[in-house]
Every structure is written in structure tokens, then in C-alpha cells.
Amino acid sequence: MRRRITLLLTLNFTVAAIVFAAEPSATLSPETTSSPQVANSLSPEIQSITQLDKDYEAAYSRGDANAVAALYTSDAEYGDEGGKVVSGRDLIEKLLAEEFASNPGTRLETEVKSVRRSVRML
């Protein structure tokens, strides 16, 4: 279970970093966002990433595979704790639905400790 949460958080933060990196005019310094009060006083980009994290957590904890999958890009890859990897939002939704069905009541709690801009040169 811990591996799944770690993987989900990694994917979630990767998506958030990609969203942020897509905004060329945005600038960010590594600011700590360990509580909603701190996050609310930060840049709109950090607030957006923090809200995305909250939305992901809420959808996952509800067992709403459709809402969780909607937070991924159409060509995203997702791996479960058993090592099964699927590509594409539709297959991610299907895999999550299977996971939620076999683990009813699963909850996810996250805490954004920091956000930093990461640029990847292609």
C-alpha cells in the first residue's frame, strides 16, 4: 500500500510540475507549502498545484476512478503496486476502478511540503 501511495504522489507531483512548466511566464522558488494557510498566501501557480493535490486526494479517497483518471493526460502511464503499468487515461481509469473495487474504503492522504520548478530539456 505504501508503494502505491508513493507512486501516486510521484505521478501527481509530476503532473503538477508539467502543468507548471507549461506556463513560460511563471517563476517559482522552492517555497514550503505544508499547510493550507501557507499555500493560500503563495503564488497562483503553487495554489493551483496544491488544489490539484487536494482534488486528487479527495477523488482517490472517494474511490472515484473516473475523477482520478481525469487528472492524468490522455497519454499518461500509471503503474500499480504489483508492477502492472497501463498507458492512457481510459486504461488508468479501468485499473483504478479494479483497485478500488478490490480495496473498498481505501483512503489517500497527502501533504505538499514543497513545490519547485523543474525544467527538462528535450
Coordinates of N, CA, C and O in Angstrom, one line a residue:
M1 N 0.8 -1.2 0.0 CA 0.0 0.0 0.0 C 0.9 1.3 0.0 O 0.6 2.2 -0.7
R2 N 2.0 1.3 0.8 CA 2.8 2.4 0.8 C 3.5 2.7 -0.5 O 3.6 3.9 -0.9
R3 N 3.8 1.6 -1.3 CA 4.4 1.8 -2.6 C 3.4 2.5 -3.5 O 3.7 3.3 -4.3
R4 N 2.1 2.1 -3.4 CA 1.1 2.7 -4.3 C 0.9 4.1 -4.0 O 0.8 5.0 -4.9
I5 N 0.9 4.5 -2.7 CA 0.7 5.9 -2.3 C 2.0 6.7 -2.8 O 1.8 7.8 -3.4
T6 N 3.2 6.1 -2.6 CA 4.4 6.8 -3.1 C 4.3 7.0 -4.6 O 4.6 8.1 -5.1
L7 N 3.9 6.0 -5.3 CA 3.8 6.1 -6.8 C 2.8 7.1 -7.2 O 3.0 7.9 -8.1
L8 N 1.6 7.1 -6.5 CA 0.6 8.0 -6.9 C 1.0 9.5 -6.6 O 0.8 10.4 -7.4
L9 N 1.7 9.7 -5.5 CA 2.2 11.0 -5.2 C 3.2 11.4 -6.2 O 3.2 12.6 -6.6
T10 N 4.1 10.5 -6.6 CA 5.1 10.9 -7.6 C 4.5 11.3 -8.9 O 4.8 12.3 -9.5
L11 N 3.5 10.5 -9.3 CA 2.8 10.8 -10.5 C 2.0 12.1 -10.4 O 2.0 12.9 -11.3
N12 N 1.4 12.3 -9.3 CA 0.6 13.5 -9.0 C 1.5 14.8 -9.1 O 1.2 15.7 -9.8
F13 N 2.7 14.7 -8.4 CA 3.6 15.8 -8.4 C 4.2 16.0 -9.8 O 4.5 17.1 -10.2
T14 N 4.4 14.9 -10.5 CA 5.0 15.0 -11.9 C 4.0 15.8 -12.8 O 4.4 16.6 -13.5
V15 N 2.7 15.4 -12.7 CA 1.7 16.1 -13.5 C 1.6 17.6 -13.1 O 1.6 18.4 -14.0
A16 N 1.7 17.9 -11.8 CA 1.7 19.2 -11.4 C 2.9 20.0 -11.9 O 2.8 21.1 -12.3
A17 N 4.1 19.4 -11.9 CA 5.3 20.0 -12.4 C 5.2 20.3 -13.9 O 5.6 21.3 -14.4
I18 N 4.6 19.3 -14.6 CA 4.4 19.5 -16.1 C 3.4 20.7 -16.3 O 3.7 21.5 -17.2
V19 N 2.4 20.7 -15.6 CA 1.4 21.8 -15.7 C 2.1 23.2 -15.5 O 1.9 24.1 -16.2
F20 N 2.9 23.2 -14.4 CA 3.5 24.4 -14.1 C 4.6 24.8 -15.1 O 4.7 26.0 -15.5
A21 N 5.3 23.8 -15.6 CA 6.4 24.1 -16.6 C 5.8 24.6 -17.9 O 6.5 25.3 -18.6
A22 N 4.6 24.2 -18.1 CA 4.0 24.7 -19.4 C 3.7 26.2 -19.4 O 3.4 26.7 -20.4
E23 N 3.7 26.8 -18.3 CA 3.5 28.2 -18.2 C 4.8 29.0 -18.2 O 5.5 29.1 -17.2
P24 N 5.2 29.4 -19.4 CA 6.6 30.0 -19.5 C 6.8 31.3 -18.7 O 7.9 31.6 -18.3
S25 N 5.7 32.0 -18.4 CA 5.9 33.3 -17.7 C 6.0 33.1 -16.2 O 6.2 34.0 -15.4
A26 N 5.7 31.9 -15.7 CA 5.7 31.6 -14.3 C 7.1 31.5 -13.8 O 8.0 30.9 -14.4
T27 N 7.3 32.0 -12.6 CA 8.6 31.8 -11.9 C 8.3 31.3 -10.5 O 7.3 31.7 -9.9
L28 N 9.1 30.4 -10.0 CA 8.9 29.8 -8.7 C 10.2 29.6 -8.0 O 11.2 29.2 -8.6
S29 N 10.2 29.9 -6.7 CA 11.3 29.5 -5.9 C 10.8 28.4 -5.0 O 9.6 28.2 -4.8
P30 N 11.7 27.5 -4.5 CA 11.3 26.4 -3.6 C 10.7 27.0 -2.3 O 11.4 27.3 -1.4
E31 N 9.4 27.1 -2.3 CA 8.7 27.6 -1.1 C 8.0 26.4 -0.4 O 7.4 25.6 -1.1
T32 N 8.0 26.4 0.8 CA 7.3 25.3 1.6 C 5.8 25.6 1.6 O 5.4 26.7 1.9
T33 N 5.0 24.5 1.3 CA 3.6 24.6 1.4 C 3.0 23.5 2.2 O 2.4 22.6 1.8
S34 N 3.4 23.5 3.5 CA 3.0 22.4 4.4 C 1.6 22.5 5.0 O 1.2 21.6 5.6
S35 N 0.9 23.6 4.8 CA -0.4 23.8 5.3 C -1.3 24.6 4.3 O -0.7 25.4 3.6
P36 N -2.6 24.4 4.4 CA -3.4 25.2 3.5 C -3.3 26.7 3.8 O -3.3 27.5 2.8
Q37 N -3.0 27.1 5.0 CA -2.8 28.6 5.3 C -1.6 29.1 4.5 O -1.6 30.2 4.0
V38 N -0.5 28.3 4.5 CA 0.7 28.8 3.8 C 0.4 28.8 2.3 O 0.8 29.7 1.6
A39 N -0.2 27.7 1.8 CA -0.5 27.6 0.4 C -1.3 28.8 -0.1 O -1.1 29.2 -1.2
N40 N -2.3 29.2 0.7 CA -3.1 30.3 0.2 C -2.4 31.6 0.1 O -2.9 32.5 -0.6
S41 N -1.3 31.8 0.7 CA -0.5 33.0 0.6 C 0.5 33.0 -0.4 O 1.2 34.0 -0.6
L42 N 0.6 31.9 -1.2 CA 1.7 31.8 -2.2 C 1.1 32.1 -3.6 O 0.0 32.4 -3.8
S43 N 2.0 32.0 -4.5 CA 1.7 32.3 -5.9 C 0.5 31.5 -6.4 O 0.2 30.4 -5.9
P44 N -0.1 32.0 -7.5 CA -1.3 31.3 -8.0 C -0.8 29.9 -8.6 O -1.6 29.0 -8.5
E45 N 0.4 29.8 -9.0 CA 0.9 28.5 -9.5 C 0.9 27.5 -8.4 O 0.5 26.3 -8.5
I46 N 1.5 27.9 -7.3 CA 1.6 27.0 -6.1 C 0.2 26.6 -5.6 O -0.1 25.5 -5.2
Q47 N -0.7 27.6 -5.5 CA -2.1 27.4 -5.1 C -2.7 26.4 -6.0 O -3.4 25.5 -5.6
S48 N -2.5 26.5 -7.3 CA -3.1 25.6 -8.3 C -2.6 24.2 -8.1 O -3.4 23.2 -8.1
I49 N -1.3 24.0 -7.9 CA -0.7 22.7 -7.7 C -1.2 22.1 -6.4 O -1.6 20.9 -6.3
T50 N -1.3 22.9 -5.3 CA -1.9 22.4 -4.1 C -3.3 22.0 -4.2 O -3.7 21.0 -3.7
Q51 N -4.1 22.8 -5.0 CA -5.5 22.4 -5.2 C -5.6 21.1 -6.0 O -6.5 20.3 -5.7
L52 N -4.7 20.9 -7.0 CA -4.7 19.7 -7.8 C -4.5 18.5 -6.9 O -5.1 17.5 -7.0
D53 N -3.5 18.7 -5.9 CA -3.2 17.6 -5.0 C -4.4 17.3 -4.1 O -4.8 16.1 -3.9
K54 N -5.1 18.3 -3.6 CA -6.3 18.1 -2.8 C -7.4 17.4 -3.6 O -8.1 16.5 -3.1
D55 N -7.6 17.8 -4.9 CA -8.6 17.2 -5.7 C -8.3 15.7 -6.0 O -9.2 14.8 -5.9
Y56 N -7.0 15.4 -6.2 CA -6.6 14.0 -6.4 C -6.8 13.2 -5.1 O -7.4 12.1 -5.2
E57 N -6.5 13.7 -4.0 CA -6.7 13.0 -2.7 C -8.1 12.8 -2.5 O -8.5 11.6 -2.1
A58 N -9.0 13.8 -2.7 CA -10.4 13.6 -2.5 C -11.0 12.5 -3.4 O -11.8 11.7 -3.0
A59 N -10.7 12.6 -4.7 CA -11.2 11.7 -5.7 C -10.8 10.2 -5.3 O -11.5 9.3 -5.4
Y60 N -9.5 10.1 -5.0 CA -9.0 8.8 -4.6 C -9.6 8.2 -3.4 O -10.0 7.1 -3.4
S61 N -9.8 9.0 -2.4 CA -10.4 8.6 -1.1 C -11.9 8.3 -1.3 O -12.4 7.5 -0.6
R62 N -12.5 8.9 -2.3 CA -13.9 8.6 -2.6 C -14.0 7.3 -3.4 O -15.1 6.7 -3.6
G63 N -12.9 6.8 -4.0 CA -12.9 5.6 -4.8 C -13.5 6.0 -6.2 O -14.0 5.1 -6.9
D64 N -13.3 7.2 -6.6 CA -13.9 7.7 -7.9 C -12.8 7.6 -9.0 O -12.0 8.5 -9.3
A65 N -12.7 6.4 -9.6 CA -11.7 6.2 -10.6 C -11.8 7.2 -11.8 O -10.8 7.6 -12.3
N66 N -13.0 7.5 -12.2 CA -13.2 8.5 -13.3 C -12.6 9.8 -13.0 O -11.9 10.4 -13.8
A67 N -12.8 10.3 -11.8 CA -12.3 11.6 -11.4 C -10.8 11.6 -11.2 O -10.1 12.6 -11.6
V68 N -10.2 10.5 -10.7 CA -8.8 10.4 -10.6 C -8.1 10.3 -11.9 O -7.2 11.1 -12.2
A69 N -8.7 9.5 -12.8 CA -8.1 9.3 -14.2 C -8.2 10.7 -14.9 O -7.3 10.9 -15.8
A70 N -9.2 11.5 -14.7 CA -9.4 12.7 -15.4 C -8.2 13.7 -15.1 O -8.0 14.6 -15.9
L71 N -7.5 13.5 -14.0 CA -6.4 14.3 -13.6 C -5.1 14.0 -14.4 O -4.1 14.7 -14.3
Y72 N -5.1 12.9 -15.1 CA -4.0 12.4 -16.0 C -4.2 12.9 -17.4 O -5.3 13.1 -17.9
T73 N -3.1 13.0 -18.1 CA -3.1 13.4 -19.5 C -3.6 12.1 -20.3 O -3.5 11.0 -19.8
S74 N -4.0 12.3 -21.5 CA -4.6 11.2 -22.3 C -3.5 10.2 -22.6 O -3.8 9.0 -22.9
D75 N -2.2 10.5 -22.6 CA -1.1 9.6 -22.9 C -0.3 9.2 -21.6 O 0.8 8.7 -21.8
A76 N -0.8 9.5 -20.5 CA -0.1 9.2 -19.2 C 0.1 7.7 -19.0 O -0.6 6.9 -19.6
E77 N 1.1 7.4 -18.2 CA 1.3 6.0 -17.8 C 1.1 5.9 -16.3 O 1.4 6.8 -15.5
Y78 N 0.5 4.8 -15.9 CA 0.3 4.6 -14.4 C 0.7 3.1 -14.1 O 0.4 2.2 -14.8
G79 N 1.4 3.0 -13.0 CA 1.8 1.7 -12.5 C 1.2 1.4 -11.1 O 1.2 2.3 -10.3
D80 N 0.7 0.2 -10.9 CA 0.1 -0.1 -9.6 C 1.2 -0.8 -8.8 O 2.4 -1.0 -9.2
E81 N 0.9 -1.1 -7.5 CA 1.9 -1.6 -6.6 C 2.4 -3.0 -7.0 O 3.4 -3.4 -6.6
G82 N 1.6 -3.7 -7.8 CA 2.1 -5.0 -8.3 C 3.0 -4.9 -9.5 O 3.4 -5.9 -10.0
G83 N 3.2 -3.7 -10.0 CA 4.1 -3.5 -11.2 C 3.4 -3.5 -12.5 O 4.0 -3.3 -13.5
K84 N 2.1 -3.6 -12.5 CA 1.3 -3.5 -13.7 C 1.3 -2.1 -14.2 O 0.9 -1.2 -13.4
V85 N 1.7 -1.8 -15.4 CA 1.7 -0.5 -16.0 C 0.7 -0.4 -17.2 O 0.7 -1.3 -18.0
V86 N -0.1 0.7 -17.1 CA -1.0 0.9 -18.2 C -0.8 2.3 -18.8 O -0.3 3.2 -18.1
S87 N -1.1 2.4 -20.1 CA -1.0 3.7 -20.7 C -2.3 4.2 -21.2 O -3.1 3.5 -21.7
G88 N -2.6 5.5 -21.0 CA -3.8 6.2 -21.4 C -4.8 6.3 -20.3 O -4.9 5.4 -19.5
R89 N -5.5 7.4 -20.4 CA -6.5 7.7 -19.3 C -7.6 6.6 -19.2 O -7.9 6.3 -18.0
D90 N -8.1 6.1 -20.3 CA -9.1 5.1 -20.2 C -8.6 3.8 -19.4 O -9.4 3.3 -18.6
L91 N -7.4 3.4 -19.7 CA -6.9 2.2 -19.0 C -6.5 2.5 -17.6 O -6.6 1.6 -16.7
I92 N -6.1 3.7 -17.3 CA -5.8 4.1 -16.0 C -7.1 4.1 -15.2 O -7.1 3.6 -14.0
E93 N -8.2 4.6 -15.7 CA -9.5 4.6 -15.0 C -9.9 3.1 -14.8 O -10.3 2.8 -13.6
K94 N -9.7 2.3 -15.7 CA -10.1 0.9 -15.6 C -9.3 0.2 -14.4 O -9.8 -0.5 -13.6
L95 N -8.0 0.4 -14.4 CA -7.1 -0.2 -13.4 C -7.5 0.4 -12.0 O -7.5 -0.4 -11.1
L96 N -7.7 1.7 -11.9 CA -8.1 2.3 -10.7 C -9.4 1.7 -10.2 O -9.6 1.4 -9.0
A97 N -10.4 1.6 -11.1 CA -11.7 1.0 -10.7 C -11.5 -0.4 -10.1 O -12.2 -0.7 -9.1
E98 N -10.6 -1.2 -10.8 CA -10.4 -2.5 -10.2 C -9.7 -2.5 -8.8 O -10.1 -3.2 -8.0
E99 N -8.8 -1.5 -8.7 CA -8.1 -1.4 -7.4 C -9.1 -0.9 -6.3 O -9.1 -1.5 -5.2
F100 N -10.0 0.0 -6.6 CA -11.0 0.5 -5.7 C -12.0 -0.6 -5.3 O -12.4 -0.7 -4.2
A101 N -12.3 -1.4 -6.3 CA -13.3 -2.5 -6.1 C -12.7 -3.6 -5.2 O -13.4 -4.1 -4.3
S102 N -11.4 -3.8 -5.3 CA -10.8 -4.9 -4.5 C -10.3 -4.3 -3.2 O -10.0 -5.1 -2.3
N103 N -10.3 -3.0 -3.0 CA -9.8 -2.4 -1.7 C -10.8 -1.3 -1.3 O -10.5 -0.1 -1.3
P104 N -12.1 -1.6 -1.1 CA -13.1 -0.6 -0.7 C -12.7 0.2 0.5 O -12.1 -0.4 1.4
G105 N -12.9 1.4 0.5 CA -12.6 2.3 1.6 C -11.2 2.8 1.7 O -10.8 3.4 2.7
T106 N -10.4 2.5 0.7 CA -9.0 2.9 0.6 C -9.0 4.5 0.6 O -9.8 5.1 -0.1
R107 N -8.2 5.0 1.5 CA -8.1 6.5 1.6 C -6.6 6.9 1.3 O -5.7 6.1 1.5
L108 N -6.5 8.1 0.8 CA -5.2 8.7 0.5 C -5.1 10.0 1.2 O -6.0 10.8 1.1
E109 N -4.0 10.2 1.9 CA -3.7 11.5 2.5 C -2.4 11.9 2.0 O -1.4 11.2 1.9
T110 N -2.3 13.2 1.6 CA -1.1 13.8 1.0 C -0.8 15.1 1.8 O -1.7 15.7 2.4
E111 N 0.5 15.4 1.7 CA 0.9 16.7 2.3 C 1.9 17.3 1.3 O 2.9 16.7 1.0
V112 N 1.6 18.5 0.8 CA 2.6 19.2 -0.1 C 3.6 19.9 0.9 O 3.2 20.7 1.6
K113 N 4.8 19.4 0.8 CA 5.9 20.0 1.6 C 6.6 21.1 0.9 O 7.0 22.1 1.5
S114 N 6.8 21.0 -0.4 CA 7.4 22.0 -1.2 C 7.1 21.8 -2.7 O 6.7 20.7 -3.1
V115 N 7.2 22.8 -3.4 CA 7.0 22.8 -4.8 C 8.2 23.6 -5.5 O 8.6 24.6 -5.0
R116 N 8.7 23.0 -6.5 CA 9.8 23.6 -7.2 C 9.7 23.4 -8.6 O 9.2 22.4 -9.1
R117 N 10.1 24.4 -9.4 CA 10.1 24.3 -10.8 C 11.1 23.4 -11.3 O 12.3 23.5 -10.9
S118 N 10.8 22.5 -12.2 CA 11.8 21.6 -12.8 C 11.6 21.7 -14.3 O 10.6 21.6 -14.9
V119 N 12.7 22.0 -15.0 CA 12.7 22.2 -16.4 C 13.5 21.0 -17.0 O 14.6 20.7 -16.6
R120 N 12.9 20.4 -18.0 CA 13.5 19.2 -18.7 C 13.8 19.7 -20.1 O 12.9 20.0 -20.9
M121 N 15.0 19.6 -20.5 CA 15.4 19.9 -21.9 C 15.2 18.7 -22.8 O 15.6 17.6 -22.5
L122 N 14.5 18.9 -23.9 CA 14.3 17.8 -24.9 C 15.2 18.0 -26.1 O 15.6 18.9 -26.5

